[in-house]
XYZ file of N, CA and C in Angstrom:
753
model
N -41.842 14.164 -15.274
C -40.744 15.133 -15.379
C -39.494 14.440 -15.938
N -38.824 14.990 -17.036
C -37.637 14.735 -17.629
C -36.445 15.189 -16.533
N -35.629 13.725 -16.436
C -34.527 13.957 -15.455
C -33.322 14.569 -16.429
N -32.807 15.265 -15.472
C -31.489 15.643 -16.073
C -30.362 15.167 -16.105
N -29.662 15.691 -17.246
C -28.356 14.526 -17.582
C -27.086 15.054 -17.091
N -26.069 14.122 -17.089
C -24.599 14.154 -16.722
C -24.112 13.752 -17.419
N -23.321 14.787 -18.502
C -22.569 14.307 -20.219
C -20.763 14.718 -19.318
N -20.254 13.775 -18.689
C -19.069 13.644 -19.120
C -18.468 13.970 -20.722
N -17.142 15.165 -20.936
C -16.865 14.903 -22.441
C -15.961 15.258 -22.640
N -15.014 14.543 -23.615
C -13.548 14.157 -23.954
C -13.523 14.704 -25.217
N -12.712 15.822 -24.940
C -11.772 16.066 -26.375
C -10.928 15.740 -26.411
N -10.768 15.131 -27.821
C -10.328 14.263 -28.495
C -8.686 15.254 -29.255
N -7.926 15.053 -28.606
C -6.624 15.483 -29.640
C -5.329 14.496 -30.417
N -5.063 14.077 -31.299
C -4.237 12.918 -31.638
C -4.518 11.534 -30.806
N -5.647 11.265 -30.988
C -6.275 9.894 -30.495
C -6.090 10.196 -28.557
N -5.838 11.264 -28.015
C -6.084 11.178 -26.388
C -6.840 12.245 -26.350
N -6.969 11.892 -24.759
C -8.135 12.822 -24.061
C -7.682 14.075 -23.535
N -7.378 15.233 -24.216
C -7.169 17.015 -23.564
C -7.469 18.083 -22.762
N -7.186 18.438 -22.170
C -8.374 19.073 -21.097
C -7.702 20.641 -21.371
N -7.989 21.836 -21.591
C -7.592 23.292 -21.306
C -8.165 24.168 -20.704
N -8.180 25.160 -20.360
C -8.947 26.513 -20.515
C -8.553 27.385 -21.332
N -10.258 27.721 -21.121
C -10.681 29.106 -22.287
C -9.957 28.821 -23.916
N -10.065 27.046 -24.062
C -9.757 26.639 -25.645
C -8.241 26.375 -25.403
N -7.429 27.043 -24.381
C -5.985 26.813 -24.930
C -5.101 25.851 -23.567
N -4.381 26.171 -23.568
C -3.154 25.048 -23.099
C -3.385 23.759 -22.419
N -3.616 23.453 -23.590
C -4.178 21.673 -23.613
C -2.927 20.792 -22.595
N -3.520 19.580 -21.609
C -2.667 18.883 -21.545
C -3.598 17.989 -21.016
N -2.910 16.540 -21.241
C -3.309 15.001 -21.428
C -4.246 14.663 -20.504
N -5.238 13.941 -20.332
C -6.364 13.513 -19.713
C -6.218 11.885 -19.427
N -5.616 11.011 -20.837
C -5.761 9.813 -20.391
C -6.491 9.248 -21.781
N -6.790 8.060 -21.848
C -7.142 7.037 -23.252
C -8.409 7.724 -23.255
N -9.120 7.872 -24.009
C -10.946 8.411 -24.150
C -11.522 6.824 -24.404
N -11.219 5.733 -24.948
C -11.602 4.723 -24.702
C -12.257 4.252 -23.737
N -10.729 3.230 -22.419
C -10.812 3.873 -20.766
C -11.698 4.511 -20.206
N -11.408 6.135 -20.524
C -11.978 6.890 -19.291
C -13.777 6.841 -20.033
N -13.976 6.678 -20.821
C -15.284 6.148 -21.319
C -16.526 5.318 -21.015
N -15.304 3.868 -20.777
C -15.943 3.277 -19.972
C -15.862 2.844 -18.241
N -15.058 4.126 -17.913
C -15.316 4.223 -16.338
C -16.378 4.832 -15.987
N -16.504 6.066 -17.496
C -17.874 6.991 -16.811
C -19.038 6.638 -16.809
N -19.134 5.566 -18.340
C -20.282 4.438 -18.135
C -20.606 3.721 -17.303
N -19.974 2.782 -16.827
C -19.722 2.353 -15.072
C -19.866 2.770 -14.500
N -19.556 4.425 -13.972
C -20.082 5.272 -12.838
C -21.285 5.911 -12.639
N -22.176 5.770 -13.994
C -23.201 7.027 -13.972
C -23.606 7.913 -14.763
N -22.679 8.195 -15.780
C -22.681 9.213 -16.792
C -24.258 9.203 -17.149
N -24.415 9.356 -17.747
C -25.543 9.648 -18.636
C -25.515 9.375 -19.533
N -24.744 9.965 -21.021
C -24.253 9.979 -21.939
C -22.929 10.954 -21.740
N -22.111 10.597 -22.962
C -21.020 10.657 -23.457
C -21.197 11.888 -24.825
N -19.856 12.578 -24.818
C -19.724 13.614 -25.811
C -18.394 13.429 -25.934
N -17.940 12.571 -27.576
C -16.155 12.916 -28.379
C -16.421 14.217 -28.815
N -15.382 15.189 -28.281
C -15.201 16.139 -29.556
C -13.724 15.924 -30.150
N -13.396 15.638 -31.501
C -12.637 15.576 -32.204
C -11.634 17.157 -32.894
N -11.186 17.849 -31.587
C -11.017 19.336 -31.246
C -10.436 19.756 -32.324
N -9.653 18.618 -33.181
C -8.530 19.507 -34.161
C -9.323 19.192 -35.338
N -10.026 18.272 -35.555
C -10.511 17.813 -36.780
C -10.698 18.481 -37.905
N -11.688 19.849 -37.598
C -11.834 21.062 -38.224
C -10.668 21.891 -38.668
N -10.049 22.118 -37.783
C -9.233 22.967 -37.844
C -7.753 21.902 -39.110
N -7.788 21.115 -39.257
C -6.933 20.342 -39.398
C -7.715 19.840 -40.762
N -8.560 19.577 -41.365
C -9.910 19.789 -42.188
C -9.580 17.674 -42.359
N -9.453 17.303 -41.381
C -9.710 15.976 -41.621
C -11.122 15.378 -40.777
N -11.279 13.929 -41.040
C -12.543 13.375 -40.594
C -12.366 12.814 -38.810
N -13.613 13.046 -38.130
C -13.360 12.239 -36.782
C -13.135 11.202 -37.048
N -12.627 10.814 -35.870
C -11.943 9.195 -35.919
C -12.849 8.081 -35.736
N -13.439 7.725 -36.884
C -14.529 6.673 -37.008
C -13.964 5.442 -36.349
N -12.373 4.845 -36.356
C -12.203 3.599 -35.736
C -12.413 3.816 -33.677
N -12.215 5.098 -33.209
C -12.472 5.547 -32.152
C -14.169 5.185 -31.475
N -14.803 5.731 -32.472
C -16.465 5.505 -32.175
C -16.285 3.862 -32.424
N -16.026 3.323 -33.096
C -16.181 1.667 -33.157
C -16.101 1.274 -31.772
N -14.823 1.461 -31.344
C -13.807 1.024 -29.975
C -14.685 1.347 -29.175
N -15.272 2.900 -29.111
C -16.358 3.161 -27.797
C -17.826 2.195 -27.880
N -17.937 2.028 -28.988
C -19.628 1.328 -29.014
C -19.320 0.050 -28.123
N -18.055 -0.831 -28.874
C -18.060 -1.986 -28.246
C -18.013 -1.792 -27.129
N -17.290 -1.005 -26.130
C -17.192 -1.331 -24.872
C -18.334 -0.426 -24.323
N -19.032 0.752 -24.246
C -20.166 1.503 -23.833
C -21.554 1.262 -24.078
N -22.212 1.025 -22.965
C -23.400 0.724 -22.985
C -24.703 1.671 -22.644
N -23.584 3.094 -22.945
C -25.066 4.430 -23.050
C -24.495 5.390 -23.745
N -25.387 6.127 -24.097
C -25.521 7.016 -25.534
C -24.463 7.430 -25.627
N -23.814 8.100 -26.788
C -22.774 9.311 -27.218
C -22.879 9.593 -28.424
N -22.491 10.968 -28.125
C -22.256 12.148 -29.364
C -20.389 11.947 -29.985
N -20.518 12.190 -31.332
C -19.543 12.804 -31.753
C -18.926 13.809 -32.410
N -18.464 14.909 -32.635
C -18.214 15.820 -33.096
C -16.936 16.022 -33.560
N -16.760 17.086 -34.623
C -15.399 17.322 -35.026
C -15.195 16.970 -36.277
N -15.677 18.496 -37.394
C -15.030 17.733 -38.351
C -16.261 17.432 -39.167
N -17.165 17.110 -39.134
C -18.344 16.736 -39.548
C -18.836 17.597 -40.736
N -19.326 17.692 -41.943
C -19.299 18.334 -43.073
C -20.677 17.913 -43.813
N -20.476 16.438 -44.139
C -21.862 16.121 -44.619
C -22.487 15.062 -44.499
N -23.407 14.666 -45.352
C -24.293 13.407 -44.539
C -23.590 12.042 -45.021
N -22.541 12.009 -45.367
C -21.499 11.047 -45.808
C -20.925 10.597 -44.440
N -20.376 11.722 -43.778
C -19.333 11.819 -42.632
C -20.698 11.760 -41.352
N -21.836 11.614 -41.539
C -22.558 11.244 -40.090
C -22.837 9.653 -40.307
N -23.295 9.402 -41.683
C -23.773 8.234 -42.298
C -22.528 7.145 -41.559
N -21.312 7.122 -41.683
C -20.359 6.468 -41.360
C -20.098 6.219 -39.585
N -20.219 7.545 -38.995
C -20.160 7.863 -37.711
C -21.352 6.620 -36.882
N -22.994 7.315 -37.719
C -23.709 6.051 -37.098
C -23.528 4.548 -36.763
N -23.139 4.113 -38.191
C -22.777 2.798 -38.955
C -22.227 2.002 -37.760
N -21.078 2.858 -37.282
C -20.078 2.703 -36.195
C -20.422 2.939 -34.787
N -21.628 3.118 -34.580
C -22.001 2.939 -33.348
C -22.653 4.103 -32.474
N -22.073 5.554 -33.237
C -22.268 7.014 -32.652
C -23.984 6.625 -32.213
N -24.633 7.476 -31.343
C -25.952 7.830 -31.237
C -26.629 9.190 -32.059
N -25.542 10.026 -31.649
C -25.971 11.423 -31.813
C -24.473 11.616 -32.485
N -24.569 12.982 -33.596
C -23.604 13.759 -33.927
C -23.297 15.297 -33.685
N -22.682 16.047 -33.565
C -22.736 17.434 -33.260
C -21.943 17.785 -34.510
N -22.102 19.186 -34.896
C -21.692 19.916 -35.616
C -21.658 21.539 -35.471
N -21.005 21.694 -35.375
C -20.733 23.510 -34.838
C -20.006 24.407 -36.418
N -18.490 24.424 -36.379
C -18.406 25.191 -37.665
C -19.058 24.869 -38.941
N -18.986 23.462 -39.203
C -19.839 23.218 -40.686
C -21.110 24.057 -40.987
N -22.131 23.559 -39.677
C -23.378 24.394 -39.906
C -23.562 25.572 -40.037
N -22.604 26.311 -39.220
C -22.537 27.818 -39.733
C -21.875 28.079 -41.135
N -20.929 27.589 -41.462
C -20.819 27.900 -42.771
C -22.011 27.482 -43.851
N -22.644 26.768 -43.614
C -23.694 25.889 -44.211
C -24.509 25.784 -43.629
N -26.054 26.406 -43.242
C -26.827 26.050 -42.099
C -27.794 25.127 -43.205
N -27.852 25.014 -44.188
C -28.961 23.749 -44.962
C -28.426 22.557 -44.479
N -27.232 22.335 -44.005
C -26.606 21.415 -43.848
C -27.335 20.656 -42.440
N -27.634 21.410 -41.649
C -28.661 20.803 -40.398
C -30.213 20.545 -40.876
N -30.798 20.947 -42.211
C -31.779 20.764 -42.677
C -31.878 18.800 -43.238
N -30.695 19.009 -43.734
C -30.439 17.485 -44.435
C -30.385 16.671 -43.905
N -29.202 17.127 -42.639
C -28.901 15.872 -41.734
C -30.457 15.351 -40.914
N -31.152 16.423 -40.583
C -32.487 16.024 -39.524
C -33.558 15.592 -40.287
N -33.369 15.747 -41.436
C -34.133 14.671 -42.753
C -33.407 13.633 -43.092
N -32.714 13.274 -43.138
C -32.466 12.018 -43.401
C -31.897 11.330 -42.042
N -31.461 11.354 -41.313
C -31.220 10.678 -39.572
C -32.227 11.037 -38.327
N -33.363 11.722 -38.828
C -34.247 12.736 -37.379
C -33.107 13.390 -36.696
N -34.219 14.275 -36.054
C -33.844 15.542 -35.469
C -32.887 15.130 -33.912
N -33.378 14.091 -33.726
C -32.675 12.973 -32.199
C -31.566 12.551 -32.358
N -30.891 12.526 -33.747
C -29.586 12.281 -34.147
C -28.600 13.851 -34.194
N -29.127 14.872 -34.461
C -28.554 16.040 -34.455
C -28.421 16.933 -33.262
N -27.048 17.136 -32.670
C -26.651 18.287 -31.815
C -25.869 19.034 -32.577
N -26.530 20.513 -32.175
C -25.841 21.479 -32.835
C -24.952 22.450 -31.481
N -23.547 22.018 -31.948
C -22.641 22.607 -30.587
C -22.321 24.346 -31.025
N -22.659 25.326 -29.962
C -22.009 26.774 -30.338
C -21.419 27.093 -29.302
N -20.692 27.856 -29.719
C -19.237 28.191 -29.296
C -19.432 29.403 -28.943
N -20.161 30.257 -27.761
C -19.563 31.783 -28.038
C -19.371 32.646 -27.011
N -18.779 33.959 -26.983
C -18.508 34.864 -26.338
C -18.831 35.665 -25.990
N -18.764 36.439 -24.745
C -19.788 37.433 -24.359
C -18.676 38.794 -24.818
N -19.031 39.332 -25.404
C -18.203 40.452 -25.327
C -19.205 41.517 -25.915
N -18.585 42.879 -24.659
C -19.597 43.818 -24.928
C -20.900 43.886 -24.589
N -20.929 42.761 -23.522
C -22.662 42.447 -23.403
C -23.279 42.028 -24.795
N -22.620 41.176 -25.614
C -23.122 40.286 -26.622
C -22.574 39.425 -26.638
N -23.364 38.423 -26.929
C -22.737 36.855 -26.855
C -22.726 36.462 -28.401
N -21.254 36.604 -28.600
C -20.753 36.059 -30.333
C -20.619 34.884 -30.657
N -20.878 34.541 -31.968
C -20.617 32.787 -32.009
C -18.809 32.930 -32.167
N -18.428 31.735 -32.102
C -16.662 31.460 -32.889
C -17.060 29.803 -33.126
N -15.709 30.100 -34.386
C -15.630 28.819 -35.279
C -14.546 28.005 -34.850
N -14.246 27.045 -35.466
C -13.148 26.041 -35.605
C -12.420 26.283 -34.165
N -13.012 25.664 -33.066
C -12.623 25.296 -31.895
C -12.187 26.606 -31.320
N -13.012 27.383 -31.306
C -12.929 28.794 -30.833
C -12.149 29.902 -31.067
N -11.260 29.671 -32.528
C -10.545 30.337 -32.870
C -10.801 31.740 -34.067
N -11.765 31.266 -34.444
C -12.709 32.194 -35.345
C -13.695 33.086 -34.619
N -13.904 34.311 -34.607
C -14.984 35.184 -33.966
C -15.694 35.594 -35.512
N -17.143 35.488 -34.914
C -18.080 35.879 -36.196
C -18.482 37.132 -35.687
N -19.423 37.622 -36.374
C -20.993 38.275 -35.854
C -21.938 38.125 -35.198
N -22.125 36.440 -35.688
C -23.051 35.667 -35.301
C -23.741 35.964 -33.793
N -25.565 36.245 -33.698
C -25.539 36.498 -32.376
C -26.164 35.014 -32.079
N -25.262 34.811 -30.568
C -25.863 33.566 -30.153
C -27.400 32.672 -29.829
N -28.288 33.832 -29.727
C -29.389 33.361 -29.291
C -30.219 33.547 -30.882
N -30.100 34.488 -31.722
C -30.441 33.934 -33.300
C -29.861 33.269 -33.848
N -28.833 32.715 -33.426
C -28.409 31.573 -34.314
C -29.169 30.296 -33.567
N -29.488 30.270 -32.383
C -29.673 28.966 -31.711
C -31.041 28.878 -32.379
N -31.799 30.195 -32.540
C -33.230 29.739 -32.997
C -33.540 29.192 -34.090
N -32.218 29.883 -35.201
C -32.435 29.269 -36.490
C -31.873 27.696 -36.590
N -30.923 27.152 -35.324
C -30.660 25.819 -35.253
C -32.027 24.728 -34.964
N -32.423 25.783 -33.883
C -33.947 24.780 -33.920
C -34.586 25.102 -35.005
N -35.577 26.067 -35.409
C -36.244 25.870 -36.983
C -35.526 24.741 -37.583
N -34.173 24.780 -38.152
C -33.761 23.813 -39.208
C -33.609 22.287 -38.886
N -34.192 22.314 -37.793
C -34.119 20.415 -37.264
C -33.104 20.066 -36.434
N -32.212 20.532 -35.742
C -31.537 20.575 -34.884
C -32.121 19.965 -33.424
N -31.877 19.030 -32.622
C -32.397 18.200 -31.760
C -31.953 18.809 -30.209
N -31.121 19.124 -30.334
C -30.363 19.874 -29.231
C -29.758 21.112 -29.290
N -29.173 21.635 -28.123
C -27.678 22.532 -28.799
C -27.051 22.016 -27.080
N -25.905 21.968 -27.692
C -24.756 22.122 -27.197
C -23.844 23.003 -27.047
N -24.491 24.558 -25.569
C -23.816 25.402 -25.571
C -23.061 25.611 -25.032
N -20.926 26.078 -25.486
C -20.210 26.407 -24.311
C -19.852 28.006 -24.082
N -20.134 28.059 -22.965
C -19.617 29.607 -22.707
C -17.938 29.440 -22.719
N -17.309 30.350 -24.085
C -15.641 30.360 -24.010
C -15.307 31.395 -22.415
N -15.809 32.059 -22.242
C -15.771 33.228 -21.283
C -15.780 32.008 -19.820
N -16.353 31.123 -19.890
C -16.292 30.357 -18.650
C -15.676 28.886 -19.094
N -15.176 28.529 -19.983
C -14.873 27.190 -20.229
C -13.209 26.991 -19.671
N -13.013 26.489 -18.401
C -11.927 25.925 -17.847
C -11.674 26.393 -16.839
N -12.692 27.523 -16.138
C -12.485 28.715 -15.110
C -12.900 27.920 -14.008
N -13.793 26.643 -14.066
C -14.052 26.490 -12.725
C -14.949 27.425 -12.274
N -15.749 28.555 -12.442
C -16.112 29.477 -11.467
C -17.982 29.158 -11.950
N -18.043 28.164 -12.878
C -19.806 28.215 -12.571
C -20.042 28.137 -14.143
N -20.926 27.688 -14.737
C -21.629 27.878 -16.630
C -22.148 29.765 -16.010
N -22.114 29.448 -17.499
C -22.947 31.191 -18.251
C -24.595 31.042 -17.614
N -24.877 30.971 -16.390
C -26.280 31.130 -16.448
C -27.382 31.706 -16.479
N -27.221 33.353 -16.586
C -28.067 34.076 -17.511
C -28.367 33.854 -19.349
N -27.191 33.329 -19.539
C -27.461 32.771 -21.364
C -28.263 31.451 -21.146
N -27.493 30.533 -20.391
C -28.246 29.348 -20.580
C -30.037 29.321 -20.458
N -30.225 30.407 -19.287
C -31.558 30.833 -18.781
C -32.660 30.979 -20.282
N -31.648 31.899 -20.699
C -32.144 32.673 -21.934
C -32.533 31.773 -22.789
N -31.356 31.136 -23.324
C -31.608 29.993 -24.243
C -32.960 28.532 -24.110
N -32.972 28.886 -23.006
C -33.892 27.603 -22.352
C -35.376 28.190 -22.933
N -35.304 29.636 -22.226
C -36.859 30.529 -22.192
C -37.416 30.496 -23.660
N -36.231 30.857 -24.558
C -36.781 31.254 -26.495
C -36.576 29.676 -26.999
N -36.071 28.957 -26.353
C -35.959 27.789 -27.225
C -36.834 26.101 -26.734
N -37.676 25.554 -27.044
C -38.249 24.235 -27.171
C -37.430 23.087 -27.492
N -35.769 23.091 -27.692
C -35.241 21.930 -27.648
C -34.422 22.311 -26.699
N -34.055 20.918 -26.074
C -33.273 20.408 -25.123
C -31.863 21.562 -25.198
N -31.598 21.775 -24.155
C -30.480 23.118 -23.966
C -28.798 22.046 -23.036
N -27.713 21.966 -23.185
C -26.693 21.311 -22.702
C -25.678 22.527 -22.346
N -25.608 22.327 -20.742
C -24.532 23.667 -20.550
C -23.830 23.359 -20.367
N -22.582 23.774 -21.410
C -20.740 23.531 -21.233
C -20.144 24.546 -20.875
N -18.753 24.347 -20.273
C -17.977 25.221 -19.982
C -18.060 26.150 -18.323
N -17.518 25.955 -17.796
C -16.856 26.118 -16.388
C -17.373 25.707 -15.067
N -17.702 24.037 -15.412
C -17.708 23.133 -13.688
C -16.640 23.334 -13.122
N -16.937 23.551 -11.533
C -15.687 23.517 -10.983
C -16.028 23.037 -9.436
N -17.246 22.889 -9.149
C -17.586 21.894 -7.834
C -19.376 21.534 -8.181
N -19.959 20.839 -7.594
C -21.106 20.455 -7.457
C -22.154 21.024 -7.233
N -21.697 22.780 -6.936
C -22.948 23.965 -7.046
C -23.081 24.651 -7.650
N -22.152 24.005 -8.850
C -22.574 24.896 -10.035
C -23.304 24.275 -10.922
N -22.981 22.916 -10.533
C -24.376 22.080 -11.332
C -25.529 22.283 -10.906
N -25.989 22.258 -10.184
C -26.783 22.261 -9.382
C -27.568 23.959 -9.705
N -26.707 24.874 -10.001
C -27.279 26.439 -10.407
C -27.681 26.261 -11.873
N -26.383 25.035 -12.658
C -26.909 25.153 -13.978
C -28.074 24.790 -14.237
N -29.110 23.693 -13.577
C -30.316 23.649 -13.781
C -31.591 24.264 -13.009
N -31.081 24.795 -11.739
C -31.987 25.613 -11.331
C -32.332 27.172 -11.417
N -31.115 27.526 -12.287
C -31.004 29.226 -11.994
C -31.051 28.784 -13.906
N -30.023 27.992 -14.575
C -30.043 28.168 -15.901
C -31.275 27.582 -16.650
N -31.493 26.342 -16.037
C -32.928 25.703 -16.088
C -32.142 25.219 -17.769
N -30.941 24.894 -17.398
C -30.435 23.349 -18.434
C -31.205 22.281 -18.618
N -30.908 21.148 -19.654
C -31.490 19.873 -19.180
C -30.548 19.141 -18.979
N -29.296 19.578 -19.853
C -27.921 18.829 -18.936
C -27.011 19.367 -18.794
N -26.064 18.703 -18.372
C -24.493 19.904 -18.009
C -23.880 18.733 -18.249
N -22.448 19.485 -19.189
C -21.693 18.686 -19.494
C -20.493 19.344 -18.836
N -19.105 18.260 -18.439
C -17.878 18.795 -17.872
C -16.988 18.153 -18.097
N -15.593 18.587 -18.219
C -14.553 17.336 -18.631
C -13.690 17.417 -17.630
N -12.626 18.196 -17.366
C -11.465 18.210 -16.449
C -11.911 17.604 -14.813
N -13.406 18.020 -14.433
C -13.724 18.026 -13.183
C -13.851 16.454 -12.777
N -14.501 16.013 -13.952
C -15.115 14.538 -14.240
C -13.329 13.785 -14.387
N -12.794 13.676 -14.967
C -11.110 13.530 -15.710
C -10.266 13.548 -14.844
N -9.796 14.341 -13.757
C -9.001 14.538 -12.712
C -10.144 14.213 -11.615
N -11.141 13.454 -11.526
C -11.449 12.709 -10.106
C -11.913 13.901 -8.917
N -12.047 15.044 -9.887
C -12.375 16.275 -8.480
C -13.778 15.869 -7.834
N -14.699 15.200 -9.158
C -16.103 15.872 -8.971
C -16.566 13.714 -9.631
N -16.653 12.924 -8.198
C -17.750 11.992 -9.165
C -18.490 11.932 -9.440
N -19.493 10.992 -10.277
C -20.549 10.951 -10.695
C -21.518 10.762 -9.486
N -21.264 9.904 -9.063
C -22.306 9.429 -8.416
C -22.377 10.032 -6.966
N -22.017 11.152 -6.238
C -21.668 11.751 -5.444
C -22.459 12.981 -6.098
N -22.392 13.692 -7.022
C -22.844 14.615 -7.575
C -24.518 14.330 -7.701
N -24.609 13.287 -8.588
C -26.283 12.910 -8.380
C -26.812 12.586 -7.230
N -26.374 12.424 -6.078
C -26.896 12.502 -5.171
C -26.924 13.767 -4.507
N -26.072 14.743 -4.835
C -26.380 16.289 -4.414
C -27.143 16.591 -4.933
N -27.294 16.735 -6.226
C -28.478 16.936 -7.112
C -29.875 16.949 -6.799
N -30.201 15.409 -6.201
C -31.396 14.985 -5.953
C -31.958 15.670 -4.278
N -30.437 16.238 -3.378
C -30.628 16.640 -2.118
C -31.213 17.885 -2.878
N -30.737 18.465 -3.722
C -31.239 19.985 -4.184
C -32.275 19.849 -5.127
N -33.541 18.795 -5.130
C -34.417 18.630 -5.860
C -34.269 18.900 -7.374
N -33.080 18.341 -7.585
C -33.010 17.892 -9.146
C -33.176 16.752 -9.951
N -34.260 16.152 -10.462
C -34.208 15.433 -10.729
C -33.343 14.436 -11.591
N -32.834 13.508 -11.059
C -31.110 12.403 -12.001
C -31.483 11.060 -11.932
N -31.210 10.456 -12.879
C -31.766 9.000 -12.851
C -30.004 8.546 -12.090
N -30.611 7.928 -11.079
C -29.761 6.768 -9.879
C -29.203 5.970 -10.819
């Protein structure tokens, strides 16, 4: 049995670490360097940069950032933000990244996840979506949640897997900063139609909602930032609830 993961993850705003809800009123977290390698030290699992403005701002993630984390981190991470083509992952690796994510590019471009999982494998690609329940439909949005599409979430996730996509990386905006639990009828969903690895983001707010995200959402990981960031929720306190609630976590 595949244990489940604990992705601590830092968005990234003008080289610090941001924390908001529901996308907006950002305020300071602390160095992403640092708090990087405390979470490595504590347990994490792996690691997720998102580079929040990058897109929106149409510049590149901060490749000297991933350098700084490789040297000092000694387990996996993703980076995101910003990401466009196989130029801008090619560099990211070089520098130490494991995995890359990409959310608006690919939708504007979904060949673009075809290329990347041909030339880096499919183990190098997370594809992060962004979306909203509204209306009893769950919509994608772009450029750090500020764009609403059409897009429905669970056909887009399928066409992320067809095109080589290794993961997804889903956040519910409707729950991201609420504290009150992940989306776990979507995540459920997403798990049931889909054969790659499923990551639920957006609204930890104590240790039973992790704990629902893989037994009720049937995640393979949950990712959280503020809870992990402000010291509410440790690592290693959490995996041991986990394992009381027969979840499997590597110690």
């Amino acid at each position: 049995m595949l244990t489940k993961r604990i992705i601590p993850c830092l968005d990234i705003k003008d080289g610090r670490t941001v924390k908001g809800v529901n996308f907006l009123d950002l305020r300071d977290a602390g160095d992403p360097v640092e708090l990087a390698e405390i979470y490595a030290l504590s347990g994490a699992d792996e690691l997720v940069f998102l580079d929040i403005s990058a897109t929106e701002e149409k510049r590149k993630t901060l490749a000297d950032l991933v350098l700084r984390v490789a040297e000092r981190v000694n387990i996996p991470f993703t980076v995101g933000g910003g990401i466009a083509s196989v130029e801008d992952v090619d560099i990211l690796l070089q520098n130490g990244a494991d995995k890359v994510s990409v959310n608006s590019s690919a939708v504007k471009n979904p060949q673009l996840i075809n290329n990347l999982a041909a030339k880096f494998g499919s183990q190098c690609i997370t594809v992060a979506i962004d979306a909203k329940e509204i209306d009893g439909e769950w919509l994608v949005h772009l450029v750090g949640g500020k764009v609403p599409t059409d897009l429905n979430l669970f056909k887009w996730a399928k066409e992320v897997e067809k095109r080589g996509a290794g993961e997804i990386l889903f956040t519910s905006m409707n729950n991201d900063g609420t504290k009150e639990g992940f989306a776990n009828e979507a995540l459920a969903r997403l798990s049931e139609e889909l054969n790659i690895p499923i990551i639920a983001s957006g609204g930890a707010g104590n240790m039973q909602h992790f704990c629902d995200a893989f037994l009720k959402g049937k995640a393979d990981a949950a990712l959280a930032a503020s809870v992990f960031h402000f010291k509410e929720i440790e690592i290693k306190d959490l995996k041991e609830e986990l394992r009381r609630n027969k979840v499997e976590v590597r110690l």
